[in-house]
Every structure is written in structure tokens, then in C-alpha cells.
Tab-separated table of C-alpha atoms in Angstrom:
chain	number	residue	atom	x	y	z
A	226	MET	CA	0.000	0.000	0.000
A	227	SER	CA	1.403	3.376	-1.045
A	228	THR	CA	1.235	6.399	1.256
A	229	GLU	CA	2.570	9.933	1.308
A	230	ILE	CA	5.432	10.885	3.617
A	231	LYS	CA	4.816	14.440	4.846
A	232	ALA	CA	6.827	16.940	6.848
A	233	PRO	CA	5.840	17.292	10.524
A	234	THR	CA	3.476	20.032	11.634
A	235	PHE	CA	5.713	22.970	12.548
A	236	PRO	CA	4.981	25.105	15.625
A	237	GLU	CA	3.619	28.591	15.018
A	238	SER	CA	7.039	30.124	15.708
A	239	ILE	CA	8.593	28.172	12.809
A	240	ALA	CA	7.693	29.135	9.233
A	241	ASP	CA	9.700	26.554	7.326
A	242	GLY	CA	12.719	24.252	7.476
A	243	THR	CA	15.526	22.851	5.333
A	244	LEU	CA	15.680	19.189	4.318
A	245	ILE	CA	19.258	18.436	5.359
A	246	ALA	CA	19.441	14.668	4.894
A	247	TRP	CA	17.742	11.600	3.467
A	248	ASN	CA	18.860	8.683	5.636
A	249	LYS	CA	17.168	6.230	3.270
A	250	GLN	CA	17.131	6.107	-0.517
A	251	PRO	CA	14.448	4.646	-2.831
A	252	ASN	CA	14.147	0.834	-2.659
A	253	GLN	CA	16.125	0.598	0.576
A	254	PRO	CA	14.203	-1.358	3.256
A	255	CYS	CA	12.939	0.628	6.240
A	256	GLN	CA	11.618	-0.468	9.598
A	257	ARG	CA	8.726	1.126	11.429
A	258	ASP	CA	9.701	4.350	13.281
A	259	GLU	CA	13.142	4.365	11.655
A	260	VAL	CA	14.385	7.890	10.853
A	261	ILE	CA	14.325	8.331	7.082
A	262	ALA	CA	14.820	12.114	6.798
A	263	GLU	CA	15.892	15.134	8.871
A	264	ILE	CA	14.547	18.681	8.608
A	265	GLU	CA	16.515	21.525	10.216
A	266	THR	CA	14.526	24.493	11.503
A	267	ASP	CA	15.590	27.706	13.183
A	268	LYS	CA	15.586	25.982	16.572
A	269	VAL	CA	15.767	22.184	16.309
A	270	VAL	CA	16.175	19.320	13.863
A	271	LEU	CA	12.901	17.479	13.253
A	272	GLU	CA	12.935	13.802	12.332
A	273	VAL	CA	10.704	12.124	9.749
A	274	VAL	CA	10.137	8.448	10.550
A	275	ALA	CA	8.851	5.492	8.563
A	276	PRO	CA	5.122	4.839	9.231
A	277	ALA	CA	5.560	1.053	8.869
A	278	ASP	CA	7.919	-1.573	7.514
A	279	GLY	CA	8.485	-0.992	3.816
A	280	PHE	CA	10.550	1.170	1.474
A	281	LEU	CA	10.618	4.531	-0.278
A	282	GLN	CA	9.145	4.380	-3.765
A	283	SER	CA	10.229	7.867	-4.788
A	284	ILE	CA	11.532	11.125	-3.320
A	285	SER	CA	9.884	14.401	-4.302
A	286	LYS	CA	12.111	16.791	-2.325
A	287	LYS	CA	15.892	16.855	-2.621
A	288	GLU	CA	18.362	17.596	0.161
A	289	GLY	CA	18.673	21.351	0.673
A	290	ALA	CA	15.060	22.041	-0.306
A	291	ILE	CA	12.967	24.462	1.769
A	292	ILE	CA	10.095	22.576	3.421
A	293	VAL	CA	6.878	23.941	4.867
A	294	SER	CA	4.605	22.292	7.398
A	295	ASN	CA	2.902	19.058	6.194
A	296	GLU	CA	4.497	19.224	2.738
A	297	VAL	CA	4.761	15.916	0.822
A	298	LEU	CA	8.355	14.660	0.821
A	299	ALA	CA	8.127	11.172	-0.707
A	300	ILE	CA	5.935	8.210	-1.591
A	301	TYR	CA	6.248	5.210	0.713
A	302	GLU	CA	5.282	1.588	0.094
A	303	GLU	CA	4.114	-0.152	3.257
A	304	GLY	CA	4.273	-3.853	4.029
A	305	ALA	CA	6.773	-4.782	1.321
A	306	ILE	CA	10.519	-4.978	0.833
A	307	ALA	CA	12.039	-3.704	-2.382
A	308	GLU	CA	14.430	-5.878	-4.350
A	309	GLN	CA	17.898	-4.566	-3.658
A	310	PRO	CA	20.142	-3.371	-6.477
A	311	GLU	CA	22.927	-5.594	-5.142
A	312	ALA	CA	20.745	-8.641	-5.421
A	313	THR	CA	19.725	-7.670	-8.959
A	314	ALA	CA	23.365	-7.246	-9.898
A	315	GLU	CA	24.192	-10.668	-8.493
A	316	LYS	CA	21.370	-12.231	-10.519
A	317	THR	CA	22.597	-10.482	-13.661
A	318	THR	CA	26.134	-11.679	-13.058
A	319	ALA	CA	24.922	-15.201	-12.467
A	320	THR	CA	22.928	-15.123	-15.716
A	321	VAL	CA	25.897	-13.874	-17.717
A	322	THR	CA	28.120	-16.507	-16.155
A	323	THR	CA	25.657	-19.262	-16.928
A	324	THR	CA	25.263	-18.066	-20.513
A	325	ALA	CA	29.000	-17.952	-20.991
A	326	ALA	CA	29.374	-21.432	-19.561
A	327	THR	CA	26.761	-22.899	-21.883
A	328	SER	CA	28.014	-21.137	-25.034
A	329	LYS	CA	30.190	-22.931	-27.585
A	330	PRO	CA	33.788	-23.460	-26.393
A	331	ALA	CA	35.139	-22.681	-29.838
A	332	GLU	CA	33.682	-19.139	-29.761
A	333	VAL	CA	35.178	-18.440	-26.345
A	334	ASP	CA	38.571	-19.791	-27.359
A	335	THR	CA	38.539	-17.647	-30.485
A	336	VAL	CA	38.082	-14.454	-28.464
A	337	THR	CA	40.764	-15.455	-25.984
A	338	ASP	CA	43.288	-16.311	-28.664
A	339	THR	CA	42.774	-13.023	-30.484
A	340	THR	CA	43.577	-11.066	-27.311
A	341	THR	CA	46.472	-13.202	-26.143
A	342	ASN	CA	48.224	-13.661	-29.520
A	343	SER	CA	48.690	-9.910	-30.063
A	344	LEU	CA	51.781	-10.077	-27.791
A	345	SER	CA	54.245	-12.851	-27.320
A	346	PRO	CA	54.600	-14.019	-23.680
A	347	ALA	CA	58.098	-12.509	-23.412
A	348	ALA	CA	56.939	-9.203	-24.918
A	349	ARG	CA	53.942	-9.007	-22.569
A	350	LYS	CA	56.142	-9.657	-19.527
A	351	MET	CA	58.635	-6.964	-20.592
A	352	ALA	CA	55.855	-4.419	-21.224
A	353	VAL	CA	54.345	-5.044	-17.802
A	354	GLU	CA	57.722	-4.728	-16.070
A	355	GLN	CA	58.388	-1.384	-17.783
A	356	GLY	CA	54.902	-0.070	-17.126
A	357	ILE	CA	54.005	0.213	-20.822
A	358	ASN	CA	50.439	-0.171	-22.038
A	359	PRO	CA	50.547	-3.081	-24.556
A	360	GLU	CA	47.865	-1.444	-26.677
A	361	THR	CA	50.183	1.492	-27.461
A	362	ILE	CA	52.888	-0.753	-28.977
A	363	GLN	CA	52.854	-1.265	-32.758
A	364	GLY	CA	53.677	-4.855	-33.682
A	365	THR	CA	56.010	-5.828	-36.568
A	366	GLY	CA	55.670	-9.559	-36.256
A	367	LYS	CA	53.485	-11.917	-38.237
A	368	SER	CA	49.843	-10.749	-38.401
A	369	GLY	CA	50.821	-7.623	-36.383
A	370	ARG	CA	52.082	-9.636	-33.436
A	371	VAL	CA	54.115	-7.566	-30.908
A	372	THR	CA	57.538	-8.989	-30.319
A	373	LYS	CA	60.118	-8.415	-27.636
A	374	GLU	CA	62.070	-6.173	-30.030
A	375	ASP	CA	58.967	-4.030	-30.584
A	376	VAL	CA	58.742	-3.425	-26.820
A	377	VAL	CA	62.430	-2.404	-26.697
A	378	ASN	CA	62.023	0.044	-29.600
A	379	HIS	CA	58.842	1.471	-28.091
A	380	SER	CA	60.636	2.019	-24.783
A	381	LYS	CA	63.487	3.877	-26.552
A	382	ASN	CA	61.014	6.130	-28.355
A	383	LEU	CA	59.335	6.978	-25.041
A	384	ALA	CA	62.707	7.844	-23.473
A	385	SER	CA	63.577	10.099	-26.415
A	386	THR	CA	60.244	11.908	-26.219
A	387	THR	CA	60.670	12.417	-22.480
A	388	THR	CA	64.143	13.889	-22.985
A	389	GLU	CA	62.841	16.383	-25.548
A	390	LYS	CA	60.061	17.483	-23.172
A	391	THR	CA	62.574	17.907	-20.365
A	392	ALA	CA	64.792	20.052	-22.542
A	393	ILE	CA	61.883	22.293	-23.500
A	394	GLN	CA	60.837	22.623	-19.887
A	395	ASN	CA	64.368	23.648	-18.878
A	396	VAL	CA	64.213	26.758	-21.092
A	397	ASP	CA	64.299	29.906	-18.988
A	398	SER	CA	64.868	27.829	-15.859
A	399	SER	CA	64.793	30.874	-13.593
A	400	GLN	CA	61.206	31.669	-14.557
A	401	GLN	CA	60.256	28.029	-14.238
A	402	SER	CA	61.760	27.951	-10.751
A	403	ASN	CA	59.782	31.003	-9.726
A	404	LEU	CA	56.563	29.496	-11.022
A	405	GLN	CA	57.247	26.228	-9.223
A	406	GLY	CA	57.907	28.171	-6.029
A	407	LEU	CA	54.568	29.899	-6.324
A	408	GLU	CA	52.866	26.575	-7.034
A	409	SER	CA	54.454	24.988	-3.974
A	410	ILE	CA	53.279	27.890	-1.819
A	411	ALA	CA	49.779	27.511	-3.192
A	412	MET	CA	49.739	23.794	-2.437
A	413	GLY	CA	47.951	23.074	0.830
A	414	ARG	CA	46.152	26.440	0.909
A	415	HIS	CA	42.566	25.456	0.278
A	416	SER	CA	39.288	27.201	0.992
A	417	LYS	CA	35.899	25.574	1.345
A	418	ARG	CA	32.570	27.372	1.206
A	419	VAL	CA	29.606	25.731	2.920
A	420	PRO	CA	26.176	27.217	3.623
A	421	MET	CA	25.517	28.265	7.210
A	422	SER	CA	23.029	25.993	8.951
A	423	ARG	CA	19.659	27.479	9.844
A	424	LEU	CA	20.364	26.993	13.541
A	425	ARG	CA	23.748	28.729	13.317
A	426	ALA	CA	22.239	31.568	11.261
A	427	THR	CA	19.424	32.020	13.785
A	428	VAL	CA	21.844	32.054	16.724
A	429	ALA	CA	23.988	34.643	14.931
A	430	GLU	CA	20.958	36.798	14.211
A	431	ARG	CA	19.753	36.659	17.812
A	432	LEU	CA	23.188	37.500	19.211
A	433	VAL	CA	23.500	40.528	16.950
A	434	GLN	CA	19.943	41.511	17.843
A	435	ALA	CA	20.784	41.316	21.546
A	436	GLN	CA	23.788	43.591	21.144
A	437	ASN	CA	21.943	46.083	18.952
A	438	SER	CA	18.686	46.296	20.913
A	439	ALA	CA	19.814	46.086	24.560
A	440	ALA	CA	21.978	48.402	26.638
A	441	MET	CA	24.172	45.490	27.695
A	442	LEU	CA	26.719	45.761	30.497
A	443	THR	CA	28.655	43.150	32.463
A	444	THR	CA	29.565	43.135	36.137
A	445	PHE	CA	32.054	40.703	37.696
A	446	ASN	CA	32.707	39.034	41.013
A	447	GLU	CA	34.506	35.948	42.278
A	448	VAL	CA	33.391	33.086	44.466
A	449	ASN	CA	35.308	30.760	46.748
A	450	MET	CA	34.356	27.257	45.608
A	451	GLN	CA	35.972	25.458	48.536
A	452	PRO	CA	32.767	25.074	50.654
A	453	ILE	CA	30.849	23.488	47.752
A	454	MET	CA	33.803	21.312	46.793
A	455	LYS	CA	34.113	19.998	50.375
A	456	LEU	CA	30.366	19.371	50.584
A	457	ARG	CA	30.401	17.604	47.253
A	458	GLU	CA	33.393	15.472	48.186
A	459	LYS	CA	31.767	14.437	51.455
A	460	TYR	CA	28.384	13.423	50.050
A	461	LYS	CA	28.991	12.596	46.363
A	462	ASP	CA	28.977	8.797	46.852
A	463	ALA	CA	25.869	8.777	49.041
A	464	PHE	CA	24.166	11.237	46.669
A	465	ALA	CA	24.896	9.084	43.614
A	466	LYS	CA	23.694	5.953	45.397
A	467	GLN	CA	20.508	7.607	46.592
A	468	HIS	CA	19.538	9.503	43.438
A	469	ASP	CA	21.341	7.590	40.665
A	470	VAL	CA	23.012	10.758	39.391
A	471	LYS	CA	26.313	12.488	40.121
A	472	LEU	CA	26.388	15.614	42.248
A	473	GLY	CA	27.891	18.390	40.134
A	474	PHE	CA	28.353	22.119	40.455
A	475	MET	CA	25.581	23.154	38.074
A	476	SER	CA	22.761	22.251	40.460
A	477	PHE	CA	24.241	24.515	43.154
A	478	PHE	CA	24.488	27.422	40.719
A	479	ILE	CA	20.964	26.964	39.397
A	480	LYS	CA	19.499	26.801	42.911
A	481	ALA	CA	21.552	29.828	43.974
A	482	CYS	CA	20.287	31.762	40.926
A	483	SER	CA	16.731	30.675	41.653
A	484	GLU	CA	16.920	31.946	45.240
A	485	ALA	CA	18.564	35.194	44.135
A	486	LEU	CA	15.851	35.730	41.515
A	487	LYS	CA	13.217	35.504	44.245
A	488	SER	CA	14.759	38.427	46.085
A	489	HIS	CA	15.478	40.365	42.857
A	490	PRO	CA	12.341	39.957	40.691
A	491	GLU	CA	13.499	42.667	38.271
A	492	VAL	CA	16.336	40.370	37.127
A	493	ASN	CA	13.708	37.720	36.370
A	494	ALA	CA	11.663	40.181	34.304
A	495	SER	CA	11.709	41.072	30.609
A	496	ILE	CA	10.841	44.019	28.388
A	497	GLU	CA	7.988	43.712	25.888
A	498	SER	CA	7.402	46.884	23.896
A	499	ASN	CA	7.043	49.610	26.544
A	500	ASP	CA	6.027	47.199	29.302
A	501	ILE	CA	8.003	45.289	31.920
A	502	VAL	CA	6.779	41.712	32.399
A	503	TYR	CA	7.460	40.240	35.847
A	504	HIS	CA	7.385	36.462	36.307
A	505	ASP	CA	6.487	34.716	39.575
A	506	TYR	CA	8.348	31.569	38.505
A	507	GLN	CA	11.968	30.793	37.613
A	508	ASP	CA	12.577	29.006	34.318
A	509	ILE	CA	16.350	28.877	33.963
A	510	GLY	CA	17.976	28.033	30.641
A	511	VAL	CA	21.324	26.243	30.490
A	512	ALA	CA	23.441	27.117	27.443
A	513	VAL	CA	24.746	23.915	25.819
A	514	SER	CA	27.158	23.635	22.891
A	515	SER	CA	26.037	21.001	20.379
A	516	LYS	CA	27.514	19.924	17.053
A	517	ARG	CA	24.888	22.026	15.259
A	518	GLY	CA	25.375	25.162	17.347
A	519	LEU	CA	24.466	26.767	20.650
A	520	VAL	CA	21.184	25.616	22.196
A	521	VAL	CA	19.528	26.640	25.460
A	522	PRO	CA	17.197	24.022	26.986
A	523	VAL	CA	15.092	25.352	29.850
A	524	LEU	CA	14.573	23.893	33.326
A	525	ARG	CA	11.038	24.782	34.455
A	526	ASN	CA	10.148	25.981	37.948
A	527	THR	CA	13.620	25.596	39.393
A	528	GLU	CA	12.400	27.232	42.610
A	529	THR	CA	10.510	24.005	43.415
A	530	LYS	CA	13.168	21.498	42.327
A	531	SER	CA	15.746	19.681	44.436
A	532	LEU	CA	19.440	19.426	43.619
A	533	ALA	CA	18.924	15.816	42.501
A	534	SER	CA	16.091	16.627	40.085
A	535	ILE	CA	18.092	19.494	38.611
A	536	GLU	CA	21.130	17.263	38.075
A	537	LYS	CA	18.939	14.663	36.338
A	538	GLU	CA	17.377	17.237	34.025
A	539	VAL	CA	20.742	18.758	33.150
A	540	ARG	CA	22.089	15.300	32.294
A	541	GLN	CA	19.054	14.521	30.137
A	542	PHE	CA	19.360	17.813	28.270
A	543	SER	CA	23.075	17.247	27.673
A	544	GLU	CA	22.391	13.812	26.191
A	545	LYS	CA	19.553	15.113	24.018
A	546	ALA	CA	21.691	18.010	22.779
A	547	ARG	CA	24.529	15.630	21.939
A	548	ASP	CA	22.184	13.357	19.982
A	549	GLY	CA	20.257	16.218	18.374
A	550	LYS	CA	17.017	15.184	20.126
A	551	LEU	CA	16.028	18.475	21.769
A	552	SER	CA	12.463	19.514	20.970
A	553	ILE	CA	10.928	22.948	20.505
A	554	ASP	CA	9.271	22.685	23.927
A	555	ASP	CA	12.644	21.963	25.553
A	556	MET	CA	13.965	25.355	24.414
A	557	THR	CA	10.878	27.550	24.587
A	558	GLY	CA	10.651	30.290	27.201
A	559	GLY	CA	13.102	30.888	30.004
A	560	THR	CA	13.391	33.859	32.356
A	561	PHE	CA	17.140	33.633	33.073
A	562	THR	CA	20.151	31.810	31.582
A	563	VAL	CA	23.321	30.226	32.951
A	564	SER	CA	26.308	29.659	30.655
A	565	ASN	CA	29.273	27.562	31.774
A	566	GLY	CA	32.317	28.424	29.697
A	567	GLY	CA	34.520	26.960	32.408
A	568	VAL	CA	34.063	23.444	31.034
A	569	PHE	CA	36.128	24.550	28.015
A	570	GLY	CA	38.767	26.295	30.150
A	571	SER	CA	37.483	29.879	29.953
A	572	LEU	CA	38.816	31.974	32.826
A	573	LEU	CA	36.761	35.111	32.152
A	574	SER	CA	34.201	36.188	29.567
A	575	THR	CA	31.259	38.515	28.955
A	576	PRO	CA	28.210	36.400	28.025
A	577	ILE	CA	25.647	37.832	25.605
A	578	LEU	CA	22.003	38.198	26.632
A	579	ASN	CA	19.418	35.692	25.512
A	580	PRO	CA	16.499	37.956	24.429
A	581	PRO	CA	14.007	38.842	25.805
A	582	GLN	CA	15.655	37.962	29.132
A	583	SER	CA	17.267	40.781	31.073
A	584	ALA	CA	20.318	38.939	32.453
A	585	ILE	CA	22.631	35.950	31.987
A	586	LEU	CA	25.195	34.472	34.390
A	587	GLY	CA	28.574	33.285	33.110
A	588	MET	CA	30.433	30.559	35.027
A	589	HIS	CA	34.143	30.026	34.477
A	590	LYS	CA	37.087	27.781	35.240
A	591	ILE	CA	37.911	26.983	38.871
A	592	GLN	CA	41.505	27.983	39.486
A	593	GLU	CA	43.596	28.168	42.637
A	594	ARG	CA	44.601	31.736	43.490
A	595	VAL	CA	46.129	33.553	46.439
A	596	VAL	CA	43.338	35.264	48.362
A	597	VAL	CA	43.523	37.384	51.508
A	598	VAL	CA	41.182	36.001	54.206
A	599	ASP	CA	41.036	37.742	57.605
A	600	GLY	CA	44.347	39.421	56.909
A	601	LYS	CA	46.087	36.189	55.926
A	602	MET	CA	47.004	34.893	52.471
A	603	GLU	CA	45.436	31.587	51.506
A	604	ILE	CA	45.396	29.501	48.320
A	605	LEU	CA	41.758	28.838	47.446
A	606	PRO	CA	39.856	27.423	44.452
A	607	MET	CA	38.284	30.545	42.987
A	608	MET	CA	35.868	31.119	40.121
A	609	TYR	CA	35.107	34.364	38.347
A	610	LEU	CA	31.411	35.094	37.833
A	611	ALA	CA	30.125	37.438	35.129
A	612	LEU	CA	26.607	38.859	35.000
A	613	SER	CA	25.609	40.532	31.743
A	614	TYR	CA	22.416	42.557	32.092
A	615	ASP	CA	20.145	44.920	30.191
A	616	HIS	CA	20.731	48.392	31.606
A	617	ARG	CA	17.350	49.515	30.259
A	618	LEU	CA	15.719	47.415	32.961
A	619	LEU	CA	18.410	46.946	35.585
A	620	ASP	CA	20.522	49.586	37.217
A	621	GLY	CA	24.038	48.818	38.370
A	622	LYS	CA	22.916	48.532	41.980
A	623	GLU	CA	20.391	45.759	41.244
A	624	ALA	CA	22.824	43.849	39.064
A	625	VAL	CA	25.689	44.027	41.562
A	626	THR	CA	23.569	43.097	44.595
A	627	PHE	CA	22.054	40.188	42.650
A	628	LEU	CA	25.510	38.831	41.818
A	629	VAL	CA	26.673	39.312	45.419
A	630	LYS	CA	23.619	37.345	46.561
A	631	ILE	CA	24.664	34.432	44.332
A	632	LYS	CA	28.221	34.659	45.675
A	633	ASP	CA	27.014	34.548	49.303
A	634	LEU	CA	24.783	31.541	48.661
A	635	LEU	CA	27.545	29.590	46.933
A	636	GLU	CA	30.121	30.323	49.623
A	637	ASP	CA	27.663	29.108	52.265
A	638	PRO	CA	25.690	26.362	50.480
A	639	THR	CA	23.713	25.583	53.650
A	640	ARG	CA	21.728	28.741	52.884
A	641	ILE	CA	20.648	27.185	49.570
A	642	ILE	CA	19.172	24.216	51.404
A	643	LEU	CA	17.554	26.389	54.066
A	644	GLN	CA	16.455	28.997	51.490
A	645	VAL	CA	17.741	31.914	53.568
């Protein structure tokens, strides 16, 4: 039974997509729910799956085509398996072999003799050893047969021709040397032009939009990570055994941000036209680098979540981003964003806002530094924190006090648990 394969129904925020890959070609067998095509949109990659066991009869849209919602992509044959080209080739080969075997021996021998007798065995061996194509040698023997002497003469003629070419090429050797020098410089210097993916283009557009539309500033602080590191070291085994997930740093930062957002609701707000929209919930996005570009999945209602549930969600999002499985719903919304450049070794940076949010927190590499504590120098594991914010909505006072609040919570993680 034939059926139409259509593009998925796109959300209202997505106008169209690009067909980036056909994972199956016509006549290749497909299993039910197997991914047969991928469509890249501005936000995610949508998968088109096989409706049942069968095969593609024909493809109506080529890779690179612009696809709209519910557009027909191909015709699919359900409940049948197409005959594979390899199998057809094997049958054809078998038929030819059988035909040749049953044909008259005299006819086969005649063809073989005609090919073999054009060169004597000694001449053929010499031609092969010298890398000469036997078909280029003119025979002087009986019935045009190529002899050993013909191979020798042909080899001499080739050597003479090569010498003449070399002599011509040696004319004006200085110019030739210069040209060869330029050619050697050019070797290895290649350029490749590839179209920018829709996701990368959308990210670029949004980043430029953020810089052009917001009065963006960044304030910095540093946090002593020793209290969290000691707490993590003490309870990491029991935590993993109890919750089946590792205790990382991200959950502490997200909970600290969530608590700080409660006391600074303006940081959790956004600007829409001439209005300020305040949110009574904290949906915190976590910036993740995937092979297709930067994506920001959102953890909902972080103010109600435990450290364990946050760690589980972060792990799930990381796996989905790695496999390209994030959905539109996973990345929709968000009132605040956390970006961890420290995993790549960044010591300090100025993160760019994720519109329409008013602030984003940048985490960085933990590095031991000499710090003065109570008048004494100590070596402590320190991390720089960066808060980029929209100055249209937040004044410096609000931004700085918000970042200090996060610092205080992280340096005394008991306050995160007690919510004080």
C-alpha cells in the first residue's frame, strides 16, 4: 500500500525548514519508526520516521530544499521490501556466467586467442615490467604480433620523447623555478565554502539583535568554591547511590540563581514593547554547545526542584543536545540563563544576553589563586562570575547586589538548602 510521507506540523514560531538529509534512498528497506529524513529548523532538527515496515518508492524533495509544514516529501510503500540493487546485480552476473558457460567453447577460445596472440609471452612480460600499455605498442611480427624487439624500440622512443620534453621545460629555468615556487606555496592552501546551517544563522541573528537592541553591560565578582567542593566530596557517593546521578556544580548554581531571583524579581523580568513583564516563577535556561550550534534548553520551575532533580534534568538535556534530540518545547521560554564556559577552560568572559531575558550568568574555570582572608594569604579554588544585564531594565545597583547574593549563597551552600 502506497502512502505519502509528509513533513511534521511545525509550531507557530517556525515558518519553514531545510531538508538536510535523506537517511534512506528509494528501494532501501525501512523499519517502522526508523528515521528516514531530517529537517533543520531555526531551533531544532525534526525527524521524519517510517510509518511502517516498507521502502521509499520515490523522493519528491531533494536535500537542501525548503520545506513547509505538512508538505509531501516522498511516496512510501508499506508492508513490502524492495528488491535490492545488489541482489539484482548478483542475478545479472549469475545469468551472464551461466550463458557464458553454456556457449560454444570454440567461440570463447577464439576471443581469448585473439587477445592473447597480439603479444608474445616474453613481450607481454617486458611491457608489464616497464609499465608500458601493450595497446600502445605497434607490432612488426606476423599478423601484427608484438615482439620483444617491438617493446624495446617502443621504450626507446618513449625515453627520447621524455628527454625532448625535459629540454623544453628547462628553457628559462629561472622563470620556471619562480613558477614552481609559487605553485608549492599555493599547495595546501585550500578554501571551502559551505552554507551556514539554519540553527547557526538564527543564533547569529539573535546575538547581533541582543547587542543592537539592549543596553548590555557586564559586572564581575569571584566566588570561593571550597565550601561546595568539600560538601560535594563528602556526600557525592551517598548522593549518587541515593539519586542515581552524580552531584555536580551546576545544580548549586541553578538553585543559587533561583533563590537570588526571588529576592530580585526585576532580574527575572523582561521588556515587551514599553512594558516590563514580571514572572512569579523561575525558568532557567542552560546554554549547551552542540555539534549544530548553541542551544539553550530550559529547566522549568527551578524554585521548586531539588538538587537531585536538577542534576537529572541537566544530564538529560546534555544527552539530548549531543544526539540532536532536543524539541521545541525543551527550548521555549526561560526567564534567566546560565552559561558555563569553564568546562572549556574559559577563565573570564562577557556572556551575551538571551532575548528577551534581562540577564545571563557566566560561570568560568575553577583555578587556585592567592586570596587574603582575615588578613592572611590563603590559596583557594576561585571562580570568576560574570553577570551581563540589560541596563534599560536593571541599574548597576540591582545587578551588583544580585551577583553578590549568588556569591554569598555559593560560599555558604547551607543557605541554599535552608532557602535563607
